[in-house]
Amino acid sequence: MPWEKQFDVDGALTKAMNAFWARGYEATSMQDLVDCMGINRGSVYATFGNKRSLFIQALRHYDGLHRRTWVEGLCRSRGPKDAILAAFEEAIAAALGTGGRDGCLLVNTALELSPHDREICHIVAEGQTEMETFFAHKIAEGQGRGDIPETVDAGETACALLSLFIGLRVLARSRPEPPLLHAVARQAKALLE
Amino acid sequence: MPWEKQFDVDGALTKAMNAFWARGYEATSMQDLVDCMGINRGSVYATFGNKRSLFIQALRHYDGLHRRTWVEGLCRSRGPKDAILAAFEEAIAAALGTGGRDGCLLVNTALELSPHDREICHIVAEGQTEMETFFAHKIAEGQGRGDIPETVDAGETACALLSLFIGLRVLARSRPEPPLLHAVARQAKALLE
DNA sequence: CATTGTGTTGAACGATCGTTCTAAACTTGG
DNA sequence: CCAAGTTTAGAACGATCGTTCAACACAATG
């Protein structure tokens, strides 16, 4: 039984993810992917299947690597209310930072592919739903501590925060103006008071 | 001096707009456009230039035909506060209706092309800014009538409404669930109280 | 009616698309 | 050291991409 893979599969998937992230699914060609992944054409197909399959793996990779660990990081050494506010602040920082303008791969995919591909739509919807429940749980937790008033409806406000958050990532891609983005974050905070 | 055009230029542009609206820029081929516009390949190029130029014209067409007249319609026979609420209600109705799932061409374009094309980004940003000022003006108007409390900050709230509205259109494409969408609309209303 | 110039038509262009395949390079088990 | 089995490398596939072109159809002008 011969030979393990010579390249770093996870690293290659990360590079593919970044390419899809920056340019979207349709605008990223297999040639682009072969170039940026640094491995051979045949190896891409042997390892990841076809383009759609590679994209789905990259999307799941993003969902696990970025979103989930990011959300966990938000909670570490922060109270529930601050975790919510930090989500907005960090999204703004990412949009205005040097790497910026790429927004969120899940949001980008929600618009480009969700209406046309059931499996991809499911992954996107799942990620969005998890963000919604993250907000809802943190609100409930904050209410338990007395950080957030009981008059706030956790479920409804979570929907609003999700929508605000997604809107923020869209605006970050087309109007990366600090005053605008910070205004959105302040209004998110206002929903919790 | 010979011969005017034999086809309806405006109608053809509308058909192209619908194709881009449903599938996005990259996923819509010139062949798709030629088919759905009902005119010949050469006529498309002679009349609209290349693909990008056609898209830009379609985008401006959308911005004028749909968004602007839609906003005007919202204001007709409605008070300022109701006009804002109607914007959300109509967006939900469009998403859940039979034609639905296409969302808003400006929002779709904001994600797909804004970071990569300055001119397109400018059109998108302009449309978004006009929506923002629409919200801001209606809030101020509502405050003048006493429909909206003075404690509401018109500028900041307009940003939040814009972000909520955009988020709603994204969610409509990936999670067209009535309870979720209506929750967002209710929270938009709550921002005005 | 001939001329003029634009509109229409469909074939055709080279480039690139996603994908497959053949052959060489190589590590491991016998 | 040989045979087995995988990963490489890169050429090549047919299809489709966006775009151009030459030939033809037509209405207005002289």
mmCIF file of N, CA and C in Angstrom, chain B residues 117-174:
data_model
loop_
_atom_site.group_PDB
_atom_site.id
_atom_site.type_symbol
_atom_site.label_atom_id
_atom_site.label_comp_id
_atom_site.label_asym_id
_atom_site.label_seq_id
_atom_site.Cartn_x
_atom_site.Cartn_y
_atom_site.Cartn_z
ATOM 1 N N ASP B 117 -15.677 45.860 -9.258
ATOM 2 C CA ASP B 117 -15.998 46.762 -10.371
ATOM 3 C C ASP B 117 -16.450 48.106 -9.826
ATOM 4 N N ARG B 118 -15.621 49.103 -10.038
ATOM 5 C CA ARG B 118 -15.875 50.395 -9.422
ATOM 6 C C ARG B 118 -17.182 51.027 -9.888
ATOM 7 N N GLU B 119 -17.435 50.983 -11.201
ATOM 8 C CA GLU B 119 -18.640 51.638 -11.713
ATOM 9 C C GLU B 119 -19.902 50.982 -11.168
ATOM 10 N N ILE B 120 -19.903 49.663 -11.179
ATOM 11 C CA ILE B 120 -21.064 48.938 -10.649
ATOM 12 C C ILE B 120 -21.225 49.213 -9.164
ATOM 13 N N CYS B 121 -20.111 49.222 -8.459
ATOM 14 C CA CYS B 121 -20.166 49.521 -7.028
ATOM 15 C C CYS B 121 -20.804 50.874 -6.783
ATOM 16 N N HIS B 122 -20.500 51.819 -7.645
ATOM 17 C CA HIS B 122 -21.043 53.168 -7.480
ATOM 18 C C HIS B 122 -22.556 53.176 -7.648
ATOM 19 N N ILE B 123 -23.048 52.449 -8.649
ATOM 20 C CA ILE B 123 -24.500 52.388 -8.853
ATOM 21 C C ILE B 123 -25.188 51.763 -7.647
ATOM 22 N N VAL B 124 -24.595 50.666 -7.167
ATOM 23 C CA VAL B 124 -25.176 49.977 -6.022
ATOM 24 C C VAL B 124 -25.183 50.872 -4.795
ATOM 25 N N ALA B 125 -24.033 51.510 -4.551
ATOM 26 C CA ALA B 125 -23.929 52.359 -3.364
ATOM 27 C C ALA B 125 -24.928 53.504 -3.433
ATOM 28 N N GLU B 126 -25.124 54.032 -4.631
ATOM 29 C CA GLU B 126 -26.075 55.127 -4.804
ATOM 30 C C GLU B 126 -27.489 54.677 -4.451
ATOM 31 N N GLY B 127 -27.865 53.510 -4.957
ATOM 32 C CA GLY B 127 -29.184 52.981 -4.649
ATOM 33 C C GLY B 127 -29.368 52.756 -3.165
ATOM 34 N N GLN B 128 -28.338 52.215 -2.531
ATOM 35 C CA GLN B 128 -28.433 51.970 -1.093
ATOM 36 C C GLN B 128 -28.529 53.280 -0.332
ATOM 37 N N THR B 129 -27.756 54.258 -0.767
ATOM 38 C CA THR B 129 -27.801 55.549 -0.090
ATOM 39 C C THR B 129 -29.180 56.185 -0.227
ATOM 40 N N GLU B 130 -29.777 56.031 -1.397
ATOM 41 C CA GLU B 130 -31.115 56.602 -1.572
ATOM 42 C C GLU B 130 -32.137 55.909 -0.683
ATOM 43 N N MET B 131 -31.968 54.605 -0.507
ATOM 44 C CA MET B 131 -32.866 53.903 0.421
ATOM 45 C C MET B 131 -32.667 54.427 1.841
ATOM 46 N N GLU B 132 -31.412 54.668 2.178
ATOM 47 C CA GLU B 132 -31.124 55.183 3.519
ATOM 48 C C GLU B 132 -31.776 56.546 3.734
ATOM 49 N N THR B 133 -31.636 57.419 2.741
ATOM 50 C CA THR B 133 -32.224 58.750 2.913
ATOM 51 C C THR B 133 -33.753 58.684 2.859
ATOM 52 N N PHE B 134 -34.266 57.715 2.093
ATOM 53 C CA PHE B 134 -35.719 57.507 2.121
ATOM 54 C C PHE B 134 -36.182 57.218 3.544
ATOM 55 N N PHE B 135 -35.504 56.282 4.193
ATOM 56 C CA PHE B 135 -35.859 55.954 5.575
ATOM 57 C C PHE B 135 -35.703 57.180 6.481
ATOM 58 N N ALA B 136 -34.580 57.881 6.323
ATOM 59 C CA ALA B 136 -34.317 59.022 7.199
ATOM 60 C C ALA B 136 -35.385 60.102 7.032
ATOM 61 N N HIS B 137 -35.742 60.396 5.778
ATOM 62 C CA HIS B 137 -36.741 61.428 5.533
ATOM 63 C C HIS B 137 -38.096 61.039 6.100
ATOM 64 N N LYS B 138 -38.444 59.777 5.913
ATOM 65 C CA LYS B 138 -39.755 59.336 6.394
ATOM 66 C C LYS B 138 -39.824 59.365 7.923
ATOM 67 N N ILE B 139 -38.671 59.048 8.546
ATOM 68 C CA ILE B 139 -38.647 59.123 10.007
ATOM 69 C C ILE B 139 -38.851 60.571 10.460
ATOM 70 N N ALA B 140 -38.093 61.481 9.837
ATOM 71 C CA ALA B 140 -38.207 62.890 10.210
ATOM 72 C C ALA B 140 -39.632 63.393 9.973
ATOM 73 N N GLU B 141 -40.201 62.980 8.840
ATOM 74 C CA GLU B 141 -41.565 63.381 8.512
ATOM 75 C C GLU B 141 -42.554 62.862 9.567
ATOM 76 N N GLY B 142 -42.338 61.604 9.935
ATOM 77 C CA GLY B 142 -43.206 61.005 10.942
ATOM 78 C C GLY B 142 -43.092 61.696 12.286
ATOM 79 N N GLN B 143 -41.879 62.138 12.594
ATOM 80 C CA GLN B 143 -41.700 62.866 13.849
ATOM 81 C C GLN B 143 -42.404 64.213 13.803
ATOM 82 N N GLY B 144 -42.403 64.857 12.636
ATOM 83 C CA GLY B 144 -43.102 66.120 12.480
ATOM 84 C C GLY B 144 -44.593 65.977 12.729
ATOM 85 N N ARG B 145 -45.143 64.830 12.329
ATOM 86 C CA ARG B 145 -46.570 64.591 12.526
ATOM 87 C C ARG B 145 -46.899 64.045 13.908
ATOM 88 N N GLY B 146 -45.866 63.606 14.611
ATOM 89 C CA GLY B 146 -46.121 62.980 15.905
ATOM 90 C C GLY B 146 -46.350 61.476 15.825
ATOM 91 N N ASP B 147 -46.127 60.884 14.640
ATOM 92 C CA ASP B 147 -46.299 59.432 14.508
ATOM 93 C C ASP B 147 -45.117 58.658 15.094
ATOM 94 N N ILE B 148 -43.966 59.316 15.099
ATOM 95 C CA ILE B 148 -42.740 58.669 15.571
ATOM 96 C C ILE B 148 -42.145 59.545 16.668
ATOM 97 N N PRO B 149 -41.781 58.941 17.792
ATOM 98 C CA PRO B 149 -41.282 59.756 18.911
ATOM 99 C C PRO B 149 -39.981 60.482 18.576
ATOM 100 N N GLU B 150 -39.790 61.614 19.215
ATOM 101 C CA GLU B 150 -38.598 62.424 18.956
ATOM 102 C C GLU B 150 -37.327 61.758 19.474
ATOM 103 N N THR B 151 -37.498 60.790 20.349
ATOM 104 C CA THR B 151 -36.322 60.112 20.913
ATOM 105 C C THR B 151 -35.600 59.270 19.872
ATOM 106 N N VAL B 152 -36.271 58.964 18.775
ATOM 107 C CA VAL B 152 -35.641 58.177 17.708
ATOM 108 C C VAL B 152 -34.652 59.053 16.947
ATOM 109 N N ASP B 153 -33.420 58.565 16.794
ATOM 110 C CA ASP B 153 -32.415 59.287 16.005
ATOM 111 C C ASP B 153 -32.603 58.921 14.529
ATOM 112 N N ALA B 154 -33.032 59.909 13.744
ATOM 113 C CA ALA B 154 -33.420 59.614 12.362
ATOM 114 C C ALA B 154 -32.278 59.005 11.563
ATOM 115 N N GLY B 155 -31.101 59.616 11.627
ATOM 116 C CA GLY B 155 -29.978 59.142 10.824
ATOM 117 C C GLY B 155 -29.532 57.747 11.207
ATOM 118 N N GLU B 156 -29.378 57.528 12.493
ATOM 119 C CA GLU B 156 -28.918 56.222 12.967
ATOM 120 C C GLU B 156 -29.945 55.132 12.681
ATOM 121 N N THR B 157 -31.189 55.459 12.930
ATOM 122 C CA THR B 157 -32.237 54.467 12.714
ATOM 123 C C THR B 157 -32.370 54.127 11.234
ATOM 124 N N ALA B 158 -32.142 55.131 10.388
ATOM 125 C CA ALA B 158 -32.200 54.869 8.951
ATOM 126 C C ALA B 158 -31.136 53.847 8.550
ATOM 127 N N CYS B 159 -29.948 53.975 9.142
ATOM 128 C CA CYS B 159 -28.880 52.989 8.869
ATOM 129 C C CYS B 159 -29.318 51.587 9.282
ATOM 130 N N ALA B 160 -29.920 51.523 10.461
ATOM 131 C CA ALA B 160 -30.363 50.227 10.958
ATOM 132 C C ALA B 160 -31.458 49.651 10.066
ATOM 133 N N LEU B 161 -32.394 50.491 9.647
ATOM 134 C CA LEU B 161 -33.468 50.007 8.775
ATOM 135 C C LEU B 161 -32.904 49.510 7.450
ATOM 136 N N LEU B 162 -31.922 50.248 6.913
ATOM 137 C CA LEU B 162 -31.297 49.827 5.667
ATOM 138 C C LEU B 162 -30.648 48.451 5.837
ATOM 139 N N SER B 163 -29.928 48.294 6.914
ATOM 140 C CA SER B 163 -29.244 47.023 7.159
ATOM 141 C C SER B 163 -30.247 45.895 7.379
ATOM 142 N N LEU B 164 -31.299 46.177 8.122
ATOM 143 C CA LEU B 164 -32.352 45.182 8.323
ATOM 144 C C LEU B 164 -32.996 44.809 6.998
ATOM 145 N N PHE B 165 -33.228 45.818 6.182
ATOM 146 C CA PHE B 165 -33.900 45.595 4.907
ATOM 147 C C PHE B 165 -33.047 44.734 3.993
ATOM 148 N N ILE B 166 -31.765 45.046 3.938
ATOM 149 C CA ILE B 166 -30.859 44.247 3.113
ATOM 150 C C ILE B 166 -30.766 42.818 3.651
ATOM 151 N N GLY B 167 -30.636 42.712 4.960
ATOM 152 C CA GLY B 167 -30.601 41.380 5.563
ATOM 153 C C GLY B 167 -31.847 40.582 5.239
ATOM 154 N N LEU B 168 -32.955 41.269 5.249
ATOM 155 C CA LEU B 168 -34.218 40.600 4.922
ATOM 156 C C LEU B 168 -34.190 40.013 3.522
ATOM 157 N N ARG B 169 -33.632 40.757 2.584
ATOM 158 C CA ARG B 169 -33.609 40.284 1.199
ATOM 159 C C ARG B 169 -32.647 39.123 1.032
ATOM 160 N N VAL B 170 -31.588 39.113 1.832
ATOM 161 C CA VAL B 170 -30.673 37.969 1.791
ATOM 162 C C VAL B 170 -31.355 36.736 2.372
ATOM 163 N N LEU B 171 -31.964 36.928 3.527
ATOM 164 C CA LEU B 171 -32.659 35.813 4.170
ATOM 165 C C LEU B 171 -33.769 35.285 3.270
ATOM 166 N N ALA B 172 -34.406 36.197 2.558
ATOM 167 C CA ALA B 172 -35.491 35.770 1.685
ATOM 168 C C ALA B 172 -34.990 34.809 0.615
ATOM 169 N N ARG B 173 -33.711 34.932 0.264
ATOM 170 C CA ARG B 173 -33.163 34.070 -0.785
ATOM 171 C C ARG B 173 -32.713 32.720 -0.243
ATOM 172 N N SER B 174 -32.350 32.670 1.026
ATOM 173 C CA SER B 174 -31.804 31.421 1.544
ATOM 174 C C SER B 174 -32.718 30.763 2.580
#
